[in-house]
Phi, psi and omega in degrees: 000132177237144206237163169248148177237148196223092199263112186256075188017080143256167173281002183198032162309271193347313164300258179341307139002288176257324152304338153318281164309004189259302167302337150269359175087327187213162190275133191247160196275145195236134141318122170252143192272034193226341193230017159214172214247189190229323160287335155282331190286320152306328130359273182309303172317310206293354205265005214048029175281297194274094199284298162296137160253188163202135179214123204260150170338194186150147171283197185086197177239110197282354153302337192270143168248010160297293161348306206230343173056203186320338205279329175323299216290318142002290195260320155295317196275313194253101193287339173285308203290123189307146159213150206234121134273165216228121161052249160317316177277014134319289162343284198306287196302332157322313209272356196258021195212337177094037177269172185246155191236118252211118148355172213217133175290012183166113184305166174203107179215121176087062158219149168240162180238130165314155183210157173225150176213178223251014165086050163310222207222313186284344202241010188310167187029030195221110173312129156278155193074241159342112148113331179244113208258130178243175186247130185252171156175079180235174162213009172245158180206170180284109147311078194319313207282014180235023169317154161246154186336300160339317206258116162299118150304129168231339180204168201201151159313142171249040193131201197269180161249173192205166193265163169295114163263072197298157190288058181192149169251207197278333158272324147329307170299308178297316176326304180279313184248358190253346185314161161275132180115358181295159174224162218258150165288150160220155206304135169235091236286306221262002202297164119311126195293329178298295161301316177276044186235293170319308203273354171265335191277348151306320209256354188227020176223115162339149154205151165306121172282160176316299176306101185295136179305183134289016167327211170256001181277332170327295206270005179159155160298162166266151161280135183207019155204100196260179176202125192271148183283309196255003166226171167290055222230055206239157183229161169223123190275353135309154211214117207270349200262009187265157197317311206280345191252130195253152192103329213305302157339327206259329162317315188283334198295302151037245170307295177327323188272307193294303160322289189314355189227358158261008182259346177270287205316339176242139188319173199051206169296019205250330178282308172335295196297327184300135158292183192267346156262163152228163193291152183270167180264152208232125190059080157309347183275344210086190327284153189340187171033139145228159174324140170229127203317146214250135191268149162324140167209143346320176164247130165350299178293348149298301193288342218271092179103023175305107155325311196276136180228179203207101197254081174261164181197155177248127171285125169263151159069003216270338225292329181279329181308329183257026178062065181043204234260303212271303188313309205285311166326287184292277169356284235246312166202007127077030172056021181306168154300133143095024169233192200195147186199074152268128176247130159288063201283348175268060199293352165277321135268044147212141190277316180231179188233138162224166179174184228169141151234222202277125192247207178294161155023272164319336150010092176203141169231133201260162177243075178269138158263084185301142175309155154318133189283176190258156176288331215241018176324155158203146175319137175299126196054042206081338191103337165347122181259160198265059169246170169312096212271133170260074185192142207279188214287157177265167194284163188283345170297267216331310193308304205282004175263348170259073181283004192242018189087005209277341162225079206288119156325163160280159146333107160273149194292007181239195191301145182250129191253153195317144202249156163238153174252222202269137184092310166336131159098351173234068187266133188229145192279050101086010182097344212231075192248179174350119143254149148307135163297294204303344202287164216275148166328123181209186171089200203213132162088203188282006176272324179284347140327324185292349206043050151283047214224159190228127185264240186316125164246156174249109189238133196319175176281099151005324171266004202241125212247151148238164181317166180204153167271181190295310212322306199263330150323296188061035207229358158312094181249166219315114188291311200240190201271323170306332183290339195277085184279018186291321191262353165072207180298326176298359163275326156112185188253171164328130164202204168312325191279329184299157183206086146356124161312162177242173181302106171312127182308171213269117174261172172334141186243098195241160167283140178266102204244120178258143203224126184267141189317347187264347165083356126334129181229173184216145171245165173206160155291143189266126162291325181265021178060178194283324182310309185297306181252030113329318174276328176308309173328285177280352151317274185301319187263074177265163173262132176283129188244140193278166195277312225234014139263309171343288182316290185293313150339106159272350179272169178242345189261114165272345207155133179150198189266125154251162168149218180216151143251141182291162175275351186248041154284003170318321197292318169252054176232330160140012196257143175290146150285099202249320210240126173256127167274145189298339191248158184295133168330314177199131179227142192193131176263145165253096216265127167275315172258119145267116166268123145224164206269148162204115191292338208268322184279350189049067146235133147289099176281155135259138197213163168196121154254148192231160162253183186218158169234136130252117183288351190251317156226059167066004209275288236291021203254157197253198162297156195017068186018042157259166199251104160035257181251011182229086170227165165099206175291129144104334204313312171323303201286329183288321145348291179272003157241020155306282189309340182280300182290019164255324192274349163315288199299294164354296240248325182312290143002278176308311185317313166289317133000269192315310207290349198273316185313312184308349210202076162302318206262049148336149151321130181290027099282022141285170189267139138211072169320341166277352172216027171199255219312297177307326156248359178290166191293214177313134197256146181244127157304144180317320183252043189272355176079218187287136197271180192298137193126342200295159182269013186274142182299175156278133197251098187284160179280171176208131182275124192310316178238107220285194205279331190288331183257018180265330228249312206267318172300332181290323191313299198287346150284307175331311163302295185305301203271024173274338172260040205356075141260351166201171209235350195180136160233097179288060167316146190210171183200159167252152174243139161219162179198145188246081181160141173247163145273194193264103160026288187303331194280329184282307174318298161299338172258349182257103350333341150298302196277331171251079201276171178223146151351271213249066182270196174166142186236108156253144176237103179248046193083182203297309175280351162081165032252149167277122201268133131234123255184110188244048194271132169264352198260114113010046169358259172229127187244135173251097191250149178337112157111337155124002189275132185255153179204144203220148173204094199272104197265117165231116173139078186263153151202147224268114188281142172268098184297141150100351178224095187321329209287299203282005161264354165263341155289356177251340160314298160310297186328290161304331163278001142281337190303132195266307149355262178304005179235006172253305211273339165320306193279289175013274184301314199291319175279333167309273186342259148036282210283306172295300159312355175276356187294297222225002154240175193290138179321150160104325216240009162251147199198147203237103179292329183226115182236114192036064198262151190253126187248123166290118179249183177300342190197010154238163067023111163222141153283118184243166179205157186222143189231134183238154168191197187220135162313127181250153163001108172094359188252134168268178165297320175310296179318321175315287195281315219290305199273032178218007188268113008256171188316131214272323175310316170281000192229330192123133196234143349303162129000254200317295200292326209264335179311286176299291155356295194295311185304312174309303196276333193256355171034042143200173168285170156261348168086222149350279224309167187017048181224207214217130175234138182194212151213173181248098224252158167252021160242071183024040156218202190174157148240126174202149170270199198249123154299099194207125176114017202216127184270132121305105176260132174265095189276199186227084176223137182291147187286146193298184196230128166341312222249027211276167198286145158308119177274140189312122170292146177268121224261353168201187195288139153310094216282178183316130151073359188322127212285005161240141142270147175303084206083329174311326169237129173287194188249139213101335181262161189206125159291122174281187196290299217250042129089035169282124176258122190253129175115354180233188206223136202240120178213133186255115159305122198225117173197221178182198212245095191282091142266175176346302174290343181301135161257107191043250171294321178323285194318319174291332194261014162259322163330289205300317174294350195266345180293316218277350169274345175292289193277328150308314196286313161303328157300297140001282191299326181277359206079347170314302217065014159190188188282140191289142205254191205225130174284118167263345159191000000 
């Protein structure tokens, strides 16, 4: 059976999505209800491409027709065709009969309610009362008492609503997972998918707590389930596809059964066409997803012509000798212009660290710039994220008279043919373009020490692509319903029912500044934007992966793009541009040379990628043969001495390494971390100036929106969400200032004091900006085989140092909090939703739900949401549909986004966007940018003709009393090593739901700052956080 899903921009179409598909057997075709007709839908029924309807939640009001689109009309005309509406579209069939549609006595959004219902057809085999516990999130409801005939009550509220509760209590949770020193699960790729299925279903299934709230359920039932008496017609005001709702399956299962047999009941084809079984379901209770087996990695379309190889070697054991993670950095690269350090600085939840400066031949640091926004922008499509859209493709008039899709033919009846998604089909030789062989030296560290080094590149335009298939791409997604292998052969081969991506909007056209190892830059326009040509990149520039790296690695990152996306990379995810930042959109070294670290065995890799040419067959050629990053005049010859200059630096490397280890009592100006970096109290630059007590004043933060208008801005999310324009808004605010401390110092000392997972140091040169980054959250991770894993943190509280009991009472508190645990599942079903985009039906699923992680100065409710990538989705498709981070923005998505643009009027720049790395043997990990100063140095962005920066020709001792980029031009140090002319800025906010209250909320801003303003003091000397004009 194939249903139309009908997506009114929610946050969690996806999650139906796949439970559709799970319960029906086929992939159901999805909609935006602004972009198809009431007459293609008819179509489509009269052609039997559509059996079914589904018409999904939404913000807003089913009275708006901006709100509600195609669906009234919907729901008045097709009086045969089964339709199920979900929350709003629950709504939509009230008001589409003339029922009134009402405030709600109290939003309830992330909470669950008991229901009882009256054994209708749509509730078979799903207990009343007692066992069926749903998840609401509304804040309008049906006027029981203004039903028209026409319409049945079949379910109601049994009592209050009360939060989502896991089968454990709150000390149990602090105990196993918030102690310190606890680690976090982590994705185990190569698992029996069967065993790790077993071992989640506890840990992932809700229960009502015992206490019933005080709702509104008290003084009377709620309506929460209508049934038209005379058509196939039904609505639930509840949300049957979110993780916390038991039963949720067997609802839809249902509805399945139930269409089916009003379509056998009427004459013609339309019965025919059912099959004569339908699947049977598999847990009909919840919750939704399990592990779904993991594909070979590489995958064949990855390995198949990769240009790129890969040359390493392993320090076993050496890691304590060299004073940890911070010993092996600073040795090796001294905080320079032009590095990277993720650091696992909390290492006990994270295994490894990686880093890097300006390396070989492949070298490159891109720069994106978004245009300026339009005053009179509005999200594009709705908010439409340009990713593979599941429904079929429209005629070709229809396209030139639409160009950006909006009104899509109906579906022709004939093989639908494979689709690419955006960027598939557009490989360019990615920036990692033409070297010279003859040319003059360049790069950094011991290759350029080596006197190895390759000088001037020359690199094609960035923008300038050739075709490419999906195959070599590996950037294709799935066209027809046979691609979604989670369901296997029961989907059937390509026919009429397959559904193409449709065409992505045009996207922005922003600049691309590109920067080559000779310290040369070239800007061009991105035509695709910066994401288009990120797919373009790793299209062409895969890395070939070896059996016996494959083996020996434990790690994922070889080689690749580090750096950040910015948040008003929104803009090419389907969110309006309201904003321009001040810092590049996105900055990324395209890193050749790599360290990593792997903290739990204490061994150090070195790794280098090179490229390779074969003149006799071609294998280094790229899509539509060109050979990857080595094309063009001189490329053979530069080619064949790329593995000499990766294993030089490899042997150069090592050499320093082994000697540090060899000479504990080195000079104190060497790193020697096991008796000086790694153990000293709070790290100082030497020359840092007055220790705390000293007269230089304080240079206080200032709050972007002062306490009154932040205080005003929650009031005004309160409003949205009392009108369900949204279920959760993550107001955020910025503290700026105009001045830092000195970077290294700042660094080193916020790893101390806060260490984190997902930390991170970027350094970009002269013009900056200098990253320092203490993120305890997980973005997204993409691992061998294809597993995406998201770790969304909602739920903060302030750890009470020095009294274990009240910090294990503050540990409960937050893991009982009905607040934080509503604003938890919240993200969890987004999140949920954003991997239902782009994995195999079936296989997204939540191993850990609101486990509580203890940090150095927090509390945090983390929850962890998995899936498996399915077949034919690139990584770029990956980030596309979960960017930004759901945890920064608020469910629905798109409406809260805009909501979010309005109220806080700036950009956010870095902050809530993602720092990580892109791997070039297809996978990647990044984080949520939270915890983190940004410094803005006060330099001009470099120029085509700007001077090459000097390689560094031997290691870099300890501290140096100038650091390299700590001061731009324009900046001035005061007496206590304060850098004056730039601009220093800390990200801040939370999470606004229903329950928030006021100062609770300002005073969570304010904590979340505060290992942040403590660090900076601390590095300047103050001897505590530096303080904040709040108005």
């Amino acid at each position: 059976m194939r249903t139309l899903l009908i997506d009114n921009y929610d946050s969690y179409t996806y999650n139906l999505f796949q439970v559709i598909a799970e319960v029906n057997g086929e992939l159901p075709l999805v909609y935006y209800n602004d972009e198809i007709t009431l007459e293609q839908i008819s179509s489509m029924v009269r052609a039997g491409t559509v059996h079914s309807i589904v018409i999904s939640p939404g913000p807003g009001t089913p009275s708006n027709p901006h709100d509600i689109g195609v669906c009234l009309e919907v729901l008045q005309q097709l009086h045969d065709v089964p339709i199920l509406g979900i929350c709003l579209g629950h709504q939509a069939l009230a008001l589409a009969h003339g029922a009134a549609v009402v405030s709600a006595p109290e939003p309830v959004h992330g909470r669950l309610s008991r229901l009882r219902h009256n054994g209708h057809g749509l509730f078979a085999d799903i207990p009343s009362g007692e066992g069926f516990e749903v998840v609401r999130y509304h804040s309008l409801l049906v006027d029981e008492a203004s039903l028209p005939d026409c319409l049945e009550p079949v379910c109601w509220t049994a009592g209050g609503h009360a939060a989502v509760k896991l089968a454990r209590d709150a000390s149990s949770a602090a105990s196993t997972r918030g102690a310190p020193g606890s680690q976090p699960q982590e994705p185990q790729p190569q698992a029996d998918a069967q065993a790790a299925e077993a071992s989640e279903g506890a840990a992932a299934q809700p229960v009502v707590d015992g206490a019933e709230g005080s709702g509104p359920g008290e003084g009377g039932a709620l309506l929460m389930g209508l049934a038209h008496r005379t058509r196939p017609h039904y609505g639930v005001q509840f949300h049957p596809e979110s993780v916390a709702t038991r039963y949720g399956i067997a609802l839809l299962r249902n509805f399945r059964d139930l269409a089916a047999a009003a379509l056998r009941r009427q004459p013609g084809r339309a019965a025919a066409q059912l099959p004569a079984s339908l699947p049977a379901v598999r847990d009909p209770v919840g919750p939704p997803g399990r592990l779904s087996q993991l594909a070979a990695w590489p995958t064949p379309e990855h390995q198949r012509g990769a240009p790129l190889r890969l040359a390493w070697t392993r320090l076993a054991g050496v890691l304590g000798g060299l004073g940890g993670s911070q010993g092996v950095f600073e040795r090796l690269y001294g905080f320079q212009d032009d590095t990277f350090w993720l650091d696992s600085a909390a290492a006990d939840r994270g295994r490894f660290s990686y880093m890097g400066g300006r390396g070989g031949p492949l070298w490159r640091k891109l720069s994106y710039k978004l245009p300026p926004p339009r005053p009179e922008e509005e999200p594009r499509e709705h908010g439409r994220q340009p990713l593979p859209q599941h429904h079929p493709e429209p005629a070709a008039a229809s396209r030139e008279q639409h160009p950006e899709g909006a009104a899509p033919a109906a579906p022709s009846t004939s093989t639908c043919p494979g689709a690419a998604g955006p960027g598939a089909g557009e490989a360019a030789a990615g920036g990692c373009g033409t070297l010279a062989a003859d040319s003059a030296a360049a790069g950094a560290g011991p290759e350029a020490g080596a006197g190895s080094g390759l000088g001037a590149a020359k690199d094609p335009d960035p923008e300038d692509a050739a075709s490419s298939s999906s195959a070599s791409s590996g950037s294709a997604s799935s066209a027809c319903g046979g691609g979604h292998s989670a369901l296997g052969s029961s989907l059937g081969a390509p026919s009429s029912s397959c559904n193409p991506c449709t065409a992505s909007p045009a996207p922005l056209i922003g600049t691309l500044t590109v920067e080559t190892p000779d310290g040369a830059t070239r800007a061009s326009p991105a035509t695709r934007g910066f994401l288009g040509h990120l797919q373009s990149l790793l299209a062409s520039q895969r890395l070939r992966v070896d059996p016996e790296a494959a083996a020996g690695l434990p790690f994922n990152f070889w080689g690749g793009l580090v750096g950040y996306l910015g948040y008003e990379l929104k803009a090419e995810c389907g969110a309006a541009h309201a904003h321009a930042a001040s810092t590049p959109d996105a900055l990324m070294f395209m890193a050749d040379r790599v360290v990593a670290v792997d903290h739990r065995e204490g061994d150090v890799y070195l790794l280098a990628v090179y490229d390779t040419y074969d003149r006799a067959a071609g294998a280094g050629a790229g899509p539509g043969g060109k050979a990857g990053g080595c094309s063009g005049a001189g490329a053979e010859a530069a080619c064949a001495g790329g593995e000499a200059l990766a294993r030089a630096w490899l042997a150069e490397t090592q050499r320093a390494l082994e000697a540090a280890t060899a000479a504990p009592s080195a000079s104190s100006a060497d790193v020697d971390a096991a008796s000086s970096a790694a153990q000293r109290p709070v790290g100082r630059n030497p020359e840092a100036g007055p220790e705390p007590g000293c007269s230089q004043p304080p240079v206080p933060f200032v709050l972007e929106h002062s306490r009154t208008a932040y205080l005003a801005n929650i009031k005004a999310c309160h409003a949205a969400l009392r009108a369900g324009e949204s279920y959760e808004v993550c107001l955020t605010t910025a503290l700026s200032r105009p001045a830092a401390p000195d970077p290294p110092t700042l660094y080193r000392t916020l790893r101390q004091l806060n260490p984190a997972p997902y930390a991170a140091w970027l350094q970009f040169g002269p013009a900056g900006p200098t990253i320092c980054c203490s993120s305890p959250e997980r973005f997204l991770l993409g691992d061998r085989g294809g597993l995406l894993e998201a770790r969304p943190i909602k739920g903060t509280a302030a750890r009470v140092q020095g009294d274990a009991a009240a910090d294990a009472r503050a540990a409960a508190e937050l893991a009982s909090s009905e607040k934080e645990r509503a604003e938890n599942l919240m993200i969890v079903d987004l999140l949920r939703n954003d991997l239902g985009r782009v994995c195999e039906v079936g296989s997204v699923h939540v191993p850990g739900l609101m486990d509580i992680e203890s940090y150095a100065t927090v509390h945090q409710m983390v929850s962890t949401v998995r899936g498996v990538r399915r077949g034919g989705v690139s990584v770029v498709d990956c980030i596309r549909a979960a960017f930004p981070g759901g945890s920064m923005t608020g469910a629905p998505k798109v409406r809260t986004m805009a909501i979010i643009d309005a109220l806080e009027a700036r950009p956010r720049g870095v902050y809530s966007g993602c720092i990580g790395f892109i791997g070039l043997n297809d996978t990647f990990d990044l984080n949520i940018v939270i915890r983190t100063a940004i410094i803005e140095h006060a330099a001009p962005p470099p120029t085509a003709t700007s001077t090459p920066t000097a390689p560094a020709t031997e290691l870099e001792a300890s501290a140096p009393a100038a650091q390299p980029g700590a001061t731009g031009p324009g900046e001035q140090r005061d007496a206590s090593s304060r850098l004056r002319g730039c601009r220093m800025t800390i990200g801040a906010g939370g999470a606004i739901v229903v329950q928030s209250e006021l100062e609770a909320e300002y005073e969570e801003m304010r904590l979340k700052a505060r290992a942040l303003l403590r660090a900076v003091g601390l590095a300047e000397g103050l001897g505590g956080p530096v303080p904040v004009l709040a108005d």
